[in-house]
Short mmCIF file of C-alpha atoms in Angstrom, two decimals:
data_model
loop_
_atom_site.label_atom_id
_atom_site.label_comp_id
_atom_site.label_asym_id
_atom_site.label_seq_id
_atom_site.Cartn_x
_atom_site.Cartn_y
_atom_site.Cartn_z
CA UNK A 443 -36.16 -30.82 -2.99
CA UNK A 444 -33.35 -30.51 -5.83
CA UNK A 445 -36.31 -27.97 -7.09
CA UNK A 446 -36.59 -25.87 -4.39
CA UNK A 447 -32.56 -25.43 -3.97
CA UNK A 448 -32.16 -24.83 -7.27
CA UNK A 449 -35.05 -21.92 -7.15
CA UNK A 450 -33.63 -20.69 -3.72
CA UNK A 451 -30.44 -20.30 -5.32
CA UNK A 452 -31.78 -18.40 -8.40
CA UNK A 453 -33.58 -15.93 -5.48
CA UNK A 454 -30.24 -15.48 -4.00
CA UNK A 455 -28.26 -14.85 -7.16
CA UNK A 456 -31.04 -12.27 -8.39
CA UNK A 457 -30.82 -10.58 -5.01
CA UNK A 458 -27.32 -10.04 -4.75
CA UNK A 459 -27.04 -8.88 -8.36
CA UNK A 460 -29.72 -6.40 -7.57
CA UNK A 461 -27.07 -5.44 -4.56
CA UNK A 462 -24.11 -4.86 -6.65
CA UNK A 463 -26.17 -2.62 -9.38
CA UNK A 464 -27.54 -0.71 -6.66
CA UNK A 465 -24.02 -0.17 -5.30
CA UNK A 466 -23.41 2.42 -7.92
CA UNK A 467 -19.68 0.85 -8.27
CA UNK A 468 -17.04 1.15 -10.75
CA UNK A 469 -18.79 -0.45 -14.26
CA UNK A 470 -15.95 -2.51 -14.78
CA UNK A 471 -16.19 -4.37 -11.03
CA UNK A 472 -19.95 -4.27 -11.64
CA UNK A 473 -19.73 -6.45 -14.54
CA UNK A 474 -17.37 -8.04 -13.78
CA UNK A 475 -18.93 -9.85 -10.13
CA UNK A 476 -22.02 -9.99 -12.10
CA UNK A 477 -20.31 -12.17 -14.70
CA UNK A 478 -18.78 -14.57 -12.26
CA UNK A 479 -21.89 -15.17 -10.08
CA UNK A 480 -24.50 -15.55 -13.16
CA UNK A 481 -22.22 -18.00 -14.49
CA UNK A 482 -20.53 -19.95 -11.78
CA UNK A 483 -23.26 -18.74 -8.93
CA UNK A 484 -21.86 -20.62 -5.89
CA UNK A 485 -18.14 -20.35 -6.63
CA UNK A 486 -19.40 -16.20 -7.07
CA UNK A 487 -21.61 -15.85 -4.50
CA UNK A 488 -18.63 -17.21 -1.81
CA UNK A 489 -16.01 -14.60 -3.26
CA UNK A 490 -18.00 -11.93 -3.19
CA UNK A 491 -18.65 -12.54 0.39
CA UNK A 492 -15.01 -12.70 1.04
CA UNK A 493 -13.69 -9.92 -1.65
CA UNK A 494 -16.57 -7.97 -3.31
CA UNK A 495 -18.61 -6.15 -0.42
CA UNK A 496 -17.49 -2.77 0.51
CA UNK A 497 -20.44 -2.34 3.52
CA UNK A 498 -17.56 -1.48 5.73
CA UNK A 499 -16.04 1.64 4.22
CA UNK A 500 -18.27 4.40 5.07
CA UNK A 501 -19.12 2.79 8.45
CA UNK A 502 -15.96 2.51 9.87
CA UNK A 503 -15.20 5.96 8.81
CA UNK A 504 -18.01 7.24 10.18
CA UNK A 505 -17.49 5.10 13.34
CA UNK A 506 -13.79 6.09 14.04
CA UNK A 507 -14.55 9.99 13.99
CA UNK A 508 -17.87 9.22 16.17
CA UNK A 509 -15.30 7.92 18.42
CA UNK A 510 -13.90 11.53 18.95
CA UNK A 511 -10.37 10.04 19.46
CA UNK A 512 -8.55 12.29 17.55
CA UNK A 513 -6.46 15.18 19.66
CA UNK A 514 -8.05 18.48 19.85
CA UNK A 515 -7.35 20.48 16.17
CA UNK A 516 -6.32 17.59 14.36
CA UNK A 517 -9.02 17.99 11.73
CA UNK A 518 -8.06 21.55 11.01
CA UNK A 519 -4.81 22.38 8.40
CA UNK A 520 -2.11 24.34 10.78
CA UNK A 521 -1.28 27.96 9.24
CA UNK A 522 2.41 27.51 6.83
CA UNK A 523 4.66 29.56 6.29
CA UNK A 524 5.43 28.72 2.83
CA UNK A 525 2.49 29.92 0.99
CA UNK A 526 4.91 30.70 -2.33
CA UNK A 527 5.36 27.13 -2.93
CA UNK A 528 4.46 25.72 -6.31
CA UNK A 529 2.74 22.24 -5.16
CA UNK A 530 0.53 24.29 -2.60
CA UNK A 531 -2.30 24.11 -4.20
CA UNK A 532 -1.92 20.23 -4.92
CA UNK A 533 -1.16 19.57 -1.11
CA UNK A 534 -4.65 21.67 -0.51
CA UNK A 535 -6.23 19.14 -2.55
CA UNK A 536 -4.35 16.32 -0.18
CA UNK A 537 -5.32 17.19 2.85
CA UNK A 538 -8.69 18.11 1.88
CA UNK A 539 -9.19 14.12 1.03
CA UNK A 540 -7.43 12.33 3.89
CA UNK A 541 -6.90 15.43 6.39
CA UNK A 542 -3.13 14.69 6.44
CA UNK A 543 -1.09 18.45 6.39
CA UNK A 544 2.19 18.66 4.19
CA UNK A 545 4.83 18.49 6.59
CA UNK A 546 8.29 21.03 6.45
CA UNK A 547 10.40 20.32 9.17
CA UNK A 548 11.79 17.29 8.26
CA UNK A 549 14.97 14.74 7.76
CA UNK A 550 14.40 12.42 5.10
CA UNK A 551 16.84 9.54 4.03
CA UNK A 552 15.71 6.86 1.24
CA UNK A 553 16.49 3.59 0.95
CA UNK A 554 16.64 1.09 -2.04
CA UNK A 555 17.79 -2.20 -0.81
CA UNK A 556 16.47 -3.44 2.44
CA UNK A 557 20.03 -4.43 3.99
CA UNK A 558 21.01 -0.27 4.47
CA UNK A 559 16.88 -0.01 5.44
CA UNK A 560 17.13 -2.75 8.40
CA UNK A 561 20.18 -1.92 9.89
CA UNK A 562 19.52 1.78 10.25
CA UNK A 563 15.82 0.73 11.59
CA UNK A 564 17.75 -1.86 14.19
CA UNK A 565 20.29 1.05 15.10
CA UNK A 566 17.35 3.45 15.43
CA UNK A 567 15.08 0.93 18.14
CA UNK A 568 18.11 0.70 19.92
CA UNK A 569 18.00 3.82 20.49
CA UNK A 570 14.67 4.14 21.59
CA UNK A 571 13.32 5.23 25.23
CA UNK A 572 9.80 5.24 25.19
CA UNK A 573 8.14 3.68 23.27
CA UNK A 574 8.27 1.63 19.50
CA UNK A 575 5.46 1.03 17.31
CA UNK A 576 5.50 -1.21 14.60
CA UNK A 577 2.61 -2.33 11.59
CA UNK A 578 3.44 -4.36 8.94
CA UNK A 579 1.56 -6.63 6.18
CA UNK A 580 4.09 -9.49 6.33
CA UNK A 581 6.88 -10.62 9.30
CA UNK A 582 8.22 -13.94 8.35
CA UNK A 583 10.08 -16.31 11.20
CA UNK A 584 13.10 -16.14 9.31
CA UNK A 585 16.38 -14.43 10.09
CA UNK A 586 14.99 -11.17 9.11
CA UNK A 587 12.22 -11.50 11.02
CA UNK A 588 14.49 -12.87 14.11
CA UNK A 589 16.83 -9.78 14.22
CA UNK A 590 14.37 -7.60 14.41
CA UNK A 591 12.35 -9.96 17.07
CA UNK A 592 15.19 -10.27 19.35
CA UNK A 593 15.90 -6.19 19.13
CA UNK A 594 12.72 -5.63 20.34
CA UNK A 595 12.51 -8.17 23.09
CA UNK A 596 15.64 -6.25 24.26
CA UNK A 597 14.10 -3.23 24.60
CA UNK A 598 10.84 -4.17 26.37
CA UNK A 599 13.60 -5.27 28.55
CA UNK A 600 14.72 -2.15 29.18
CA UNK A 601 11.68 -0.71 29.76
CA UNK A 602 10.49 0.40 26.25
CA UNK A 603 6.87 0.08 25.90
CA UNK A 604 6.19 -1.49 22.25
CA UNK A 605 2.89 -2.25 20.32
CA UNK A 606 3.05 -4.55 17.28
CA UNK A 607 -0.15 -4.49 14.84
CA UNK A 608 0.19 -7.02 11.56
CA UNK A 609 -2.38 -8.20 9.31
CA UNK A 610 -2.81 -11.65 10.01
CA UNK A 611 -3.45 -12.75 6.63
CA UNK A 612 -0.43 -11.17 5.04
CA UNK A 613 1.70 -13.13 8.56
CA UNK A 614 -0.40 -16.50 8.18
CA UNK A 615 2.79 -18.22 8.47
CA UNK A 616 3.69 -16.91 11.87
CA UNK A 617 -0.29 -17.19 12.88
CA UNK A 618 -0.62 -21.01 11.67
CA UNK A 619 2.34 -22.64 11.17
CA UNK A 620 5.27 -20.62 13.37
CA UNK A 621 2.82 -19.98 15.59
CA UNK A 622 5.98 -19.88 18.75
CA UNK A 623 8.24 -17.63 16.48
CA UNK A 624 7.03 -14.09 18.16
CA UNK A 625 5.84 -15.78 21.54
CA UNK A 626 9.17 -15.01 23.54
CA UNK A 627 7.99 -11.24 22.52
CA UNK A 628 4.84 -11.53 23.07
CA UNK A 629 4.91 -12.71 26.84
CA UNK A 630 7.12 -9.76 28.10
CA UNK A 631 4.71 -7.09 29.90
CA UNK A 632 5.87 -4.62 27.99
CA UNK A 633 4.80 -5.61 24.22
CA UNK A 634 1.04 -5.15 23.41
CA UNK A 635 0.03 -7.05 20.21
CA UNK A 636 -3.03 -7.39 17.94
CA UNK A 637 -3.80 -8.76 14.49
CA UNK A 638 -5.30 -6.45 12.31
CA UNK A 639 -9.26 -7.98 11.84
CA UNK A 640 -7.98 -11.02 12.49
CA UNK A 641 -9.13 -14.17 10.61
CA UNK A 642 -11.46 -16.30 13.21
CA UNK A 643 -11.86 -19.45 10.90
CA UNK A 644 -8.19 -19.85 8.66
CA UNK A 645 -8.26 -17.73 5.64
CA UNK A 646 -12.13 -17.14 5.98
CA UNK A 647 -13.86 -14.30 6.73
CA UNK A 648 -16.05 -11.39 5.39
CA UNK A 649 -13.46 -9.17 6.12
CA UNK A 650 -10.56 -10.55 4.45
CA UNK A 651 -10.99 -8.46 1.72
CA UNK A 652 -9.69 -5.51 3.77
CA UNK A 653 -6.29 -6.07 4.18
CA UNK A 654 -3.60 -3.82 6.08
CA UNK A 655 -0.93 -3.13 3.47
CA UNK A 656 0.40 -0.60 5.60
CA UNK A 657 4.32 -0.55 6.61
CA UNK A 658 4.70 2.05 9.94
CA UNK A 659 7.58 1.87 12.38
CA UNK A 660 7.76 5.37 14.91
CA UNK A 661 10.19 5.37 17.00
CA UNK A 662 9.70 8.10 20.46
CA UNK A 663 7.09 10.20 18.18
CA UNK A 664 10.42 11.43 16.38
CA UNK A 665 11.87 8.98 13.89
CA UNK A 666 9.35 6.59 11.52
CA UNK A 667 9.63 4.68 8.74
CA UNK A 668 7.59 3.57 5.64
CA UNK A 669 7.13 1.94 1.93
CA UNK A 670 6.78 -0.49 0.61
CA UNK A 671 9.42 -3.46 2.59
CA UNK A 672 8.03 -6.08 4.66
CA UNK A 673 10.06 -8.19 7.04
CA UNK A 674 11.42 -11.44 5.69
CA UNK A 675 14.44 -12.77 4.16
CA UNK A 676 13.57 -11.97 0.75
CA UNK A 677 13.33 -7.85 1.37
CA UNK A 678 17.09 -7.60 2.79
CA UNK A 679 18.59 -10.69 0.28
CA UNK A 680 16.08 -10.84 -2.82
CA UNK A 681 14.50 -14.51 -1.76
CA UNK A 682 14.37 -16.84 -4.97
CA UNK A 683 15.18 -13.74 -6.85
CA UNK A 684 18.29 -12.62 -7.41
CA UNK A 685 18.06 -9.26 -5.41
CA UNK A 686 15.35 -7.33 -4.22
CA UNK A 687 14.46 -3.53 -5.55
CA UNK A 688 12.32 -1.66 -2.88
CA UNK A 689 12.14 1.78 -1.56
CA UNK A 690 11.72 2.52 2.19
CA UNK A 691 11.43 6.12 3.40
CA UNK A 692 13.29 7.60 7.18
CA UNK A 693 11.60 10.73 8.39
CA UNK A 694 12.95 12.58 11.64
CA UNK A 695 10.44 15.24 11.96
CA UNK A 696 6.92 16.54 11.76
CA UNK A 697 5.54 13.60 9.64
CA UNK A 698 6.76 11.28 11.75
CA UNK A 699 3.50 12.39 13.62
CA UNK A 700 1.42 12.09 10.63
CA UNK A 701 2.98 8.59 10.95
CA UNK A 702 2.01 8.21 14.48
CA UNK A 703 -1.34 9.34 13.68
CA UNK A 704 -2.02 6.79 11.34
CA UNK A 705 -0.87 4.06 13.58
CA UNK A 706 -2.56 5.18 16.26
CA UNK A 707 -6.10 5.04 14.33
CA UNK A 708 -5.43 1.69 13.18
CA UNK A 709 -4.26 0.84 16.83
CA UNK A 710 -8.12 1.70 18.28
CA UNK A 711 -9.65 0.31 15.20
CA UNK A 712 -7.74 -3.23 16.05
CA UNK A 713 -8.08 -2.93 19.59
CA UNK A 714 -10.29 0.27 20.93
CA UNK A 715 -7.50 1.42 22.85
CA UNK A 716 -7.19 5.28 23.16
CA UNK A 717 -3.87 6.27 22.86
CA UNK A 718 -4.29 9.88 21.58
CA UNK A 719 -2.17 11.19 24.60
CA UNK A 720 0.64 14.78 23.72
CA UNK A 721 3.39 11.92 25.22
CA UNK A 722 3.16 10.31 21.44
CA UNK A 723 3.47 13.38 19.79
CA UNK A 724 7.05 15.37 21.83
CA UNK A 725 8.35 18.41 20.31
CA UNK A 726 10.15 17.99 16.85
CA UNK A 727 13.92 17.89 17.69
CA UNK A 728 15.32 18.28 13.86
CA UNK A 729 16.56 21.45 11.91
CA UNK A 730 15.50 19.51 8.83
CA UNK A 731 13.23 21.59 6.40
CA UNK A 732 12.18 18.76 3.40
CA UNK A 733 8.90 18.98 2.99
CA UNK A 734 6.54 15.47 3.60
CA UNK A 735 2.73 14.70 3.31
CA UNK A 736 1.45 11.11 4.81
CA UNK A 737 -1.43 9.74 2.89
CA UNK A 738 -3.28 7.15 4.33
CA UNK A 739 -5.94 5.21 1.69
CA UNK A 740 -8.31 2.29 2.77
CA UNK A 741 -12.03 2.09 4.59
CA UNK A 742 -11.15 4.59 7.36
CA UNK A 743 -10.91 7.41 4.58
CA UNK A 744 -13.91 9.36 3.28
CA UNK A 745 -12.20 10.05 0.23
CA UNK A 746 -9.83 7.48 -1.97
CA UNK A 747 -6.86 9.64 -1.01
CA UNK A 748 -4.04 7.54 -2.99
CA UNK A 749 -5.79 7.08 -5.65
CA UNK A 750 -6.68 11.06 -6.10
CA UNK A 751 -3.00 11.88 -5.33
CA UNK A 752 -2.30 9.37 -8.14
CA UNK A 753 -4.15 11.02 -10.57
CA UNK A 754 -3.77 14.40 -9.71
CA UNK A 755 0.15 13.50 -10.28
CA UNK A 756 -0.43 12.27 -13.45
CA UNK A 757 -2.60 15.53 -14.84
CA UNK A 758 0.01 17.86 -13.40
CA UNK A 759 2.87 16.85 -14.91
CA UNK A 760 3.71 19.02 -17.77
CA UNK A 761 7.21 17.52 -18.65
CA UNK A 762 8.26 13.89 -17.23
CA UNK A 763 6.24 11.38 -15.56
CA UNK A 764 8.20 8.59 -13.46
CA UNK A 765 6.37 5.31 -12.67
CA UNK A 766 7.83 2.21 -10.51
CA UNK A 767 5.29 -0.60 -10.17
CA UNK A 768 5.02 -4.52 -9.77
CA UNK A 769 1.57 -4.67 -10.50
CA UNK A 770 -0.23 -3.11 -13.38
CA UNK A 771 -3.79 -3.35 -13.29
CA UNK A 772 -5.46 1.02 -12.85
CA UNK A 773 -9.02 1.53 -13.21
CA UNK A 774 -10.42 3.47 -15.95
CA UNK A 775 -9.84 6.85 -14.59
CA UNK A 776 -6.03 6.04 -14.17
CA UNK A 777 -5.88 4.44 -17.41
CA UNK A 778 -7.42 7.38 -19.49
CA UNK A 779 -4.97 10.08 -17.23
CA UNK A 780 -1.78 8.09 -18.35
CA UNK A 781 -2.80 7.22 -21.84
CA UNK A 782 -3.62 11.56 -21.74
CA UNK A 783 -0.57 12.49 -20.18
CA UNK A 784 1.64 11.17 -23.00
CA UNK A 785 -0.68 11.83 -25.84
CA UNK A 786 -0.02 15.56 -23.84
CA UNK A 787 3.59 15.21 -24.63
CA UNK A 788 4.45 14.20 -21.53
CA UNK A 789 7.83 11.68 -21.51
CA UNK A 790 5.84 9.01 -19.49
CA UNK A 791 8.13 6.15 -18.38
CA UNK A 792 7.12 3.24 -16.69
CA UNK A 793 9.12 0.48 -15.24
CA UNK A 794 7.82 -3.03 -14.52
CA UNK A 795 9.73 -6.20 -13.30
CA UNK A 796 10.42 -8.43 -16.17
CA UNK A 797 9.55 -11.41 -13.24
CA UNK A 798 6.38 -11.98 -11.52
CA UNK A 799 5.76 -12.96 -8.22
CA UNK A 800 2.44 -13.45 -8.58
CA UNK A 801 1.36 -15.54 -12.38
CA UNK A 802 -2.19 -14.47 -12.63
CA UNK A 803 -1.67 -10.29 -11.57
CA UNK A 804 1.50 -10.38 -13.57
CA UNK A 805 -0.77 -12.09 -17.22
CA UNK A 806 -3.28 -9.15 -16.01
CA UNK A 807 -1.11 -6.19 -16.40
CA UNK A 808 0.47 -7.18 -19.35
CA UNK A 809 -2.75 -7.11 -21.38
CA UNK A 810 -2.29 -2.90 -20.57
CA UNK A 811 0.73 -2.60 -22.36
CA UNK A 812 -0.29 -2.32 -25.87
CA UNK A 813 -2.66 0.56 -25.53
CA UNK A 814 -0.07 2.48 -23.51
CA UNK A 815 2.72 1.74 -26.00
CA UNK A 816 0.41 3.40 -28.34
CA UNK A 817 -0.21 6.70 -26.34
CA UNK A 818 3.68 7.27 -26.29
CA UNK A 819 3.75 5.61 -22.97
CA UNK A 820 7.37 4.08 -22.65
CA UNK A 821 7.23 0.99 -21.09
CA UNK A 822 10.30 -1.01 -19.45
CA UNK A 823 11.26 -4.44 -17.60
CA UNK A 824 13.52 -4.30 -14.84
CA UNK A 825 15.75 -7.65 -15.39
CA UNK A 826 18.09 -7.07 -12.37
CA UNK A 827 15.86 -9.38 -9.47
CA UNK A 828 12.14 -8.58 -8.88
CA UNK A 829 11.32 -4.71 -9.01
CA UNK A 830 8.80 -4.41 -5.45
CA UNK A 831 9.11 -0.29 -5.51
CA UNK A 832 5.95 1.88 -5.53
CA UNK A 833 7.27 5.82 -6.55
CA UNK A 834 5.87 8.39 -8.90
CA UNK A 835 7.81 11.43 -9.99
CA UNK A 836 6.15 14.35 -11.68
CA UNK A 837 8.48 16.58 -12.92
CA UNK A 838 10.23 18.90 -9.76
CA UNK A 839 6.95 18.78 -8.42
CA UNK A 840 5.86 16.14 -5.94
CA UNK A 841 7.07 12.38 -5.57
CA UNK A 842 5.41 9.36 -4.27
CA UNK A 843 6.84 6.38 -2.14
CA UNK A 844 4.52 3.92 -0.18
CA UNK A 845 2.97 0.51 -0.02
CA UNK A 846 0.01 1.42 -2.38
CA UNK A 847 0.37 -0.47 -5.80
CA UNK A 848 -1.22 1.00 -8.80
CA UNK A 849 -4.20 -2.06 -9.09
CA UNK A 850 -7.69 -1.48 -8.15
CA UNK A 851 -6.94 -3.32 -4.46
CA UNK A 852 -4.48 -1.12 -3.37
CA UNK A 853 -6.57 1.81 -4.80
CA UNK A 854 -9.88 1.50 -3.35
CA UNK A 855 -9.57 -1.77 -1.09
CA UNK A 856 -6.82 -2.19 1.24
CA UNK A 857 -5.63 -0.22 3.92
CA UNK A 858 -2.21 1.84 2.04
CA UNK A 859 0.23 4.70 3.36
CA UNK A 860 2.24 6.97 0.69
CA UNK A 861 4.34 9.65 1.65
CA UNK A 862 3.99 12.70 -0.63
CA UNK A 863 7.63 14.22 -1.07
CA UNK A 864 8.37 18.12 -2.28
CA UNK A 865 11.69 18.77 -1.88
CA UNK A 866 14.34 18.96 -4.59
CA UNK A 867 16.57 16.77 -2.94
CA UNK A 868 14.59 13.85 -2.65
CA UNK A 869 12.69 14.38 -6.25
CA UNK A 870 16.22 14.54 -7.76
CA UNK A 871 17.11 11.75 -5.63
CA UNK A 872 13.77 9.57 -6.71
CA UNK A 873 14.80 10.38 -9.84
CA UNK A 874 18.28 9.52 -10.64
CA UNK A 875 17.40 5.71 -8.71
CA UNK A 876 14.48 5.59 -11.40
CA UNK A 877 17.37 6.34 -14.20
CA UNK A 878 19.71 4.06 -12.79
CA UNK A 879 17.47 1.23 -12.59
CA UNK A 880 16.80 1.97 -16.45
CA UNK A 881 20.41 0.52 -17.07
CA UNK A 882 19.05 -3.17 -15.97
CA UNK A 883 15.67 -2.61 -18.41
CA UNK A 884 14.83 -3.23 -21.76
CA UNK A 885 11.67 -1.16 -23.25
CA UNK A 886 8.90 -2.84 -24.83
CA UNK A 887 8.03 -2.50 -28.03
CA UNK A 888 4.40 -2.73 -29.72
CA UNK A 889 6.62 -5.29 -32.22
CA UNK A 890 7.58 -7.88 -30.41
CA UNK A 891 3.64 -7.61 -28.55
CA UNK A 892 2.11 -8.15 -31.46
CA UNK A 893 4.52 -10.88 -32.64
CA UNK A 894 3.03 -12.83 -29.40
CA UNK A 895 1.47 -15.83 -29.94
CA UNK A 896 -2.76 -15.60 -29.97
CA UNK A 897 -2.72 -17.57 -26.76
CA UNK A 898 -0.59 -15.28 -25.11
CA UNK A 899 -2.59 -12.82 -26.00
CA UNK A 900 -6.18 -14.14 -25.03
CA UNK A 901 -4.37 -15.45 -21.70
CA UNK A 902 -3.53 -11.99 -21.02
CA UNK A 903 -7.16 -10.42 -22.06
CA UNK A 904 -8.60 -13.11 -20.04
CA UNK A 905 -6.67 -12.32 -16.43
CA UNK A 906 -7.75 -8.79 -17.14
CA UNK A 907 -10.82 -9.83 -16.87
CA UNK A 908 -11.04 -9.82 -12.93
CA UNK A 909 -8.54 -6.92 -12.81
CA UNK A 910 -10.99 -5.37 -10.38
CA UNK A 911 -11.13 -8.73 -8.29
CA UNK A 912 -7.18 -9.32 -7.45
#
């Protein structure tokens, strides 16, 4: 008997290595799953299950647009009337890879701290008449999470229709252990909820490893909200850090469709409720002209859109590249465009929190530094609280702001939303924040890295080792 299991088992490792070659996937992922399962085959086998299969991509975005939910001449780019911009070509290449148009009738207003972002977004559902929609990764049954709770019950009150979609994984406090937090919500006729592919067994599935990352709030079709803030105590007050450094994005205008869009698709996928009706996309009321592009990235894309925008940003910058990120960890495509872009003579700057939040991602991204540090990539630690912000800046160009992190899950795993920004305002804007967080940084230095101790070092090399897994 011990025999046969032990032969079965060989069968099954053999066959699922022979899956993951044919896969054609990144190398690095490749050997990487291949390593863990030859060597520790049942601990392997079970996390690939859960993390490494990527059947679902190209079937649910197949399925969605089989669905023919989308409103008539949303596939096609609407004629502009600014065809003497500079970044027109590069917002071509955007839309061609997640069908999202760049925006220009907009208000934008960013936000750094999450107090500022909440109490605008409370003041803003207050105002709301017809309906609220809300997606988020995390909503914690804290005080945070209360407020905004109790401003939404009063509205449903009113009469304001409101839909809540969360990942259930990223809320498994709420879903196991506050399980009454949202329920005096959830009971009013007017609040629709769903978890995201909800977890059937606790923190098991196959499909945990596609995780909605996504932060969308749209207000009437008119005002919406994204980046990279959750809801919880620790986004508005810093948590067990001393403050929190986000970014958080208001648009009143065009993309606030784009927005709407995105929500709405996620919406059907959760629930296959139809909800492409004109009523959730009213005529823009703003005289605002800053230009926005919404770029959604996950399974229901063709293309990995964030990841593209990502690396067309870094090969078009010419002058200064700006880079906010709390996790480290780009493929080899990334890697090779940054390491490029400074060897270019590009002033490429990137700031990191000098605290983790998470031990093992944190050992992983450090094992990058050295080989940036010696492509003239500048690299520094933001000391001031834990640094949660996800921009780029290239040059006058374009900016970046969004929920997508620059590690291989965000990339090419998890459902994301970045909002592409091309007005001078908001570049300049990006980038005296970026400059200003600089003051509570000190840059890294190849010296002091290679003054580490050995064990550091190999601890470091060793995380890096399933960069492509966390």
């Amino acid at each position: 008997m011990e025999l046969f299991l032990s032969f079965l088992l060989f069968l099954l490792v053999v066959s699922v290595c022979v899956v993951i070659i044919s896969n054609n996937k990144n190398p690095v992922a490749t050997t990487a799953w291949l390593i863990v399962i030859i060597f520790v085959p049942l601990i392997g086998l079970l996390l690939y299950l859960l993390l490494g299969m990527n059947y679902r991509k190209n079937r649910l975005y197949h399925k969605l647009f089989a669905a023919n939910i989308f409103p008539q001449g949303s596939r096609q780019r609407p004629a502009s009337d600014h065809s003497s911009r500079r970044s027109e070509r590069f917002e071509q290449m955007v839309y061609r890879s997640c069908l999202q148009p760049a925006t220009f009738h907009n208000e934008t207003e960013l936000y750094f701290s999450g107090e500022p972002w909440l109490k605008q977004m409370l003041r803003d559902i207050r105002q709301a008449k017809h309906h609220i929609h809300l997606e988020f990764f995390i909503w914690k049954a804290d005080n945070t999470g209360q407020l905004l709770r109790d401003a939404l019950l009063e509205k449903a009150r009113e009469g304001v229709h409101i839909r809540i979609l969360l990942d259930r994984l990223g809320c498994w406090r709420i879903a196991y252990l506050h399980r009454h937090f949202l329920k005096p919500l959830l009971v009013h006729p007017n609040v629709s909820f769903s978890w995201f592919y909800p977890t059937r067994v606790p923190f098991i599935q196959v499909r945990i490893n596609y995780r909605n990352h996504r932060k969308i709030v749209v207000i009437d079709g008119q005002v919406a909200y994204t980046g990279g803030m959750n809801i919880g105590d620790e986004y508005v007050a810093g948590g067990r850090f001393s403050s929190w450094r986000d970014a958080q994005l208001r648009i009143r205008g065009e993309a606030a469709h784009s927005l709407q869009m995105v929500f709405l698709i996620d919406w059907y996928t959760a629930t296959k409720e139809d909800l492409f009706d004109p009523v959730y996309f009213p005529a823009v009321e703003t005289e605002g002209r800053r230009g926005v592009q919404i770029v959604p990235g996950g399974p229901d894309q063709k293309w990995e859109s964030i990841a593209q925008a990502y690396f067309a940003m870094i090969n078009e910058a010419k002058h200064e590249l700006l880079i906010t990120t709390p996790y480290l960890i780009p493929d080899d495509a990334l890697l090779m465009a940054l390491k490029t872009a400074a060897l270019r003579g590009v002033d490429v700057k990137l700031l990191f929190p000098a605290r983790p939040d998470h031990v093992f991602v944190y050992w992983a991204s450090s094992s990058y530094f050295d080989e940036l540090l010696q492509a003239g990539v500048k690299i520094y630690l933001y000391q001031r609280g834990f640094l949660h912000a996800k921009i780029m800046v290239c040059d006058n160009l374009v900016a970046s702001v969004g929920s997508a992190n620059l590690d291989f899950r965000s990339l090419y795993t998890n459902f994301e939303i970045n909002a592409l920004l091309y007005s001078p305002e908001d570049i300049l804007l990006l980038r005296t924040q970026f400059f200003q967080d600089l003051r509570h940084a000190r840059e890294v230095t190849r010296e002091e890295l290679q003054q580490q101790p050995w064990w550091i070092r190999f601890r470091n090399s060793f995380a890096r080792l399933f960069s492509p897994l966390i």
